[in-house]
């Protein structure tokens, strides 16, 4: 029996309740592992570089910038990451 690797996910949203809801939904799926959570562009970029997630679920509006800015910076540092903007 081979074991599938989990899809590593970074959640980025400035609302804690949104992150909790998404985390709980992903926890119910066996294919995903939430490796980190961020509430700002700065945190998102730092965590993406440190944790190298396969997928970043990214809020469009963050307190210190836009999701577009975060996406560009994340992909510049971790080009293999896929970003889904919510």
PDB file of C-alpha atoms in Angstrom:
ATOM      1  CA  UNK A   1       0.000   0.000   0.000  1.00  0.00           C
ATOM      2  CA  UNK A   2       1.473   3.355  -1.011  1.00  0.00           C
ATOM      3  CA  UNK A   3       0.885   6.463   1.010  1.00  0.00           C
ATOM      4  CA  UNK A   4      -0.073   9.639  -0.837  1.00  0.00           C
ATOM      5  CA  UNK A   5       1.600  12.838   0.225  1.00  0.00           C
ATOM      6  CA  UNK A   6      -0.641  15.564   1.560  1.00  0.00           C
ATOM      7  CA  UNK A   7      -1.122  18.842  -0.261  1.00  0.00           C
ATOM      8  CA  UNK A   8       0.523  21.481   1.922  1.00  0.00           C
ATOM      9  CA  UNK A   9      -1.655  24.592   2.267  1.00  0.00           C
ATOM     10  CA  UNK A  10      -0.967  28.075   3.629  1.00  0.00           C
ATOM     11  CA  UNK A  11      -4.094  30.054   4.603  1.00  0.00           C
ATOM     12  CA  UNK A  12      -3.944  33.834   4.268  1.00  0.00           C
ATOM     13  CA  UNK A  13      -6.877  35.922   5.507  1.00  0.00           C
ATOM     14  CA  UNK A  14      -7.019  38.772   7.996  1.00  0.00           C
ATOM     15  CA  UNK A  15     -10.210  37.403   9.580  1.00  0.00           C
ATOM     16  CA  UNK A  16      -9.539  34.683  12.120  1.00  0.00           C
ATOM     17  CA  UNK A  17     -13.019  33.172  11.778  1.00  0.00           C
ATOM     18  CA  UNK A  18     -12.533  32.750   8.031  1.00  0.00           C
ATOM     19  CA  UNK A  19      -9.221  30.963   8.615  1.00  0.00           C
ATOM     20  CA  UNK A  20     -10.840  28.718  11.218  1.00  0.00           C
ATOM     21  CA  UNK A  21     -13.682  27.819   8.855  1.00  0.00           C
ATOM     22  CA  UNK A  22     -11.380  27.012   5.957  1.00  0.00           C
ATOM     23  CA  UNK A  23      -9.001  25.086   8.216  1.00  0.00           C
ATOM     24  CA  UNK A  24     -11.887  22.984   9.549  1.00  0.00           C
ATOM     25  CA  UNK A  25     -13.143  22.251   6.033  1.00  0.00           C
ATOM     26  CA  UNK A  26      -9.682  21.206   4.873  1.00  0.00           C
ATOM     27  CA  UNK A  27      -9.205  19.083   8.012  1.00  0.00           C
ATOM     28  CA  UNK A  28     -12.192  17.006   6.945  1.00  0.00           C
ATOM     29  CA  UNK A  29     -10.337  16.063   3.738  1.00  0.00           C
ATOM     30  CA  UNK A  30      -7.553  13.520   3.923  1.00  0.00           C
ATOM     31  CA  UNK A  31      -5.624  15.113   1.067  1.00  0.00           C
ATOM     32  CA  UNK A  32      -4.769  18.466   2.687  1.00  0.00           C
ATOM     33  CA  UNK A  33      -2.521  19.637   5.479  1.00  0.00           C
ATOM     34  CA  UNK A  34      -2.660  23.261   6.656  1.00  0.00           C
ATOM     35  CA  UNK A  35       0.971  24.087   7.369  1.00  0.00           C
ATOM     36  CA  UNK A  36       0.508  27.727   8.328  1.00  0.00           C
ATOM     37  CA  UNK A  37      -1.774  30.727   8.628  1.00  0.00           C
ATOM     38  CA  UNK A  38      -1.140  34.408   8.002  1.00  0.00           C
ATOM     39  CA  UNK A  39      -3.174  37.585   8.463  1.00  0.00           C
ATOM     40  CA  UNK A  40      -1.109  40.015   6.381  1.00  0.00           C
ATOM     41  CA  UNK A  41       0.973  40.287   3.219  1.00  0.00           C
ATOM     42  CA  UNK A  42       4.178  40.409   5.259  1.00  0.00           C
ATOM     43  CA  UNK A  43       3.299  37.276   7.225  1.00  0.00           C
ATOM     44  CA  UNK A  44       2.157  35.466   4.069  1.00  0.00           C
ATOM     45  CA  UNK A  45       5.410  36.131   2.214  1.00  0.00           C
ATOM     46  CA  UNK A  46       7.562  35.148   5.206  1.00  0.00           C
ATOM     47  CA  UNK A  47       5.622  31.936   5.857  1.00  0.00           C
ATOM     48  CA  UNK A  48       5.502  30.957   2.187  1.00  0.00           C
ATOM     49  CA  UNK A  49       9.281  31.227   1.936  1.00  0.00           C
ATOM     50  CA  UNK A  50       9.842  29.340   5.183  1.00  0.00           C
ATOM     51  CA  UNK A  51       7.173  26.619   4.791  1.00  0.00           C
ATOM     52  CA  UNK A  52       7.155  26.194   0.974  1.00  0.00           C
ATOM     53  CA  UNK A  53       3.479  25.234   0.700  1.00  0.00           C
ATOM     54  CA  UNK A  54       2.182  23.720  -2.504  1.00  0.00           C
ATOM     55  CA  UNK A  55      -0.939  25.909  -2.383  1.00  0.00           C
ATOM     56  CA  UNK A  56      -1.656  29.318  -0.863  1.00  0.00           C
ATOM     57  CA  UNK A  57      -5.315  30.249  -0.301  1.00  0.00           C
ATOM     58  CA  UNK A  58      -5.100  34.021  -0.368  1.00  0.00           C
ATOM     59  CA  UNK A  59      -7.571  36.732   0.597  1.00  0.00           C
ATOM     60  CA  UNK A  60      -7.733  39.614  -1.877  1.00  0.00           C
ATOM     61  CA  UNK A  61      -7.919  42.336   0.791  1.00  0.00           C
ATOM     62  CA  UNK A  62      -5.309  42.380   3.542  1.00  0.00           C
ATOM     63  CA  UNK A  63      -4.533  45.136   6.060  1.00  0.00           C
ATOM     64  CA  UNK A  64      -1.026  45.872   4.733  1.00  0.00           C
ATOM     65  CA  UNK A  65      -1.650  45.451   0.995  1.00  0.00           C
ATOM     66  CA  UNK A  66      -3.554  43.530  -1.613  1.00  0.00           C
ATOM     67  CA  UNK A  67      -3.685  39.863  -2.440  1.00  0.00           C
ATOM     68  CA  UNK A  68      -2.226  40.757  -5.828  1.00  0.00           C
ATOM     69  CA  UNK A  69       0.883  42.186  -4.161  1.00  0.00           C
ATOM     70  CA  UNK A  70       1.175  39.161  -1.902  1.00  0.00           C
ATOM     71  CA  UNK A  71       0.771  36.796  -4.855  1.00  0.00           C
ATOM     72  CA  UNK A  72       3.593  38.438  -6.808  1.00  0.00           C
ATOM     73  CA  UNK A  73       5.921  38.397  -3.809  1.00  0.00           C
ATOM     74  CA  UNK A  74       5.087  34.787  -2.894  1.00  0.00           C
ATOM     75  CA  UNK A  75       5.662  33.564  -6.450  1.00  0.00           C
ATOM     76  CA  UNK A  76       8.926  35.489  -6.684  1.00  0.00           C
ATOM     77  CA  UNK A  77      10.217  33.639  -3.615  1.00  0.00           C
ATOM     78  CA  UNK A  78       8.548  30.260  -4.112  1.00  0.00           C
ATOM     79  CA  UNK A  79       7.769  29.894  -7.838  1.00  0.00           C
ATOM     80  CA  UNK A  80       6.481  26.306  -7.584  1.00  0.00           C
ATOM     81  CA  UNK A  81       3.682  27.397  -5.251  1.00  0.00           C
ATOM     82  CA  UNK A  82       0.163  27.701  -6.654  1.00  0.00           C
ATOM     83  CA  UNK A  83      -1.914  30.632  -5.403  1.00  0.00           C
ATOM     84  CA  UNK A  84      -5.705  30.669  -5.255  1.00  0.00           C
ATOM     85  CA  UNK A  85      -7.149  34.107  -4.567  1.00  0.00           C
ATOM     86  CA  UNK A  86     -10.411  34.144  -2.630  1.00  0.00           C
TER      87      UNK A  86
END
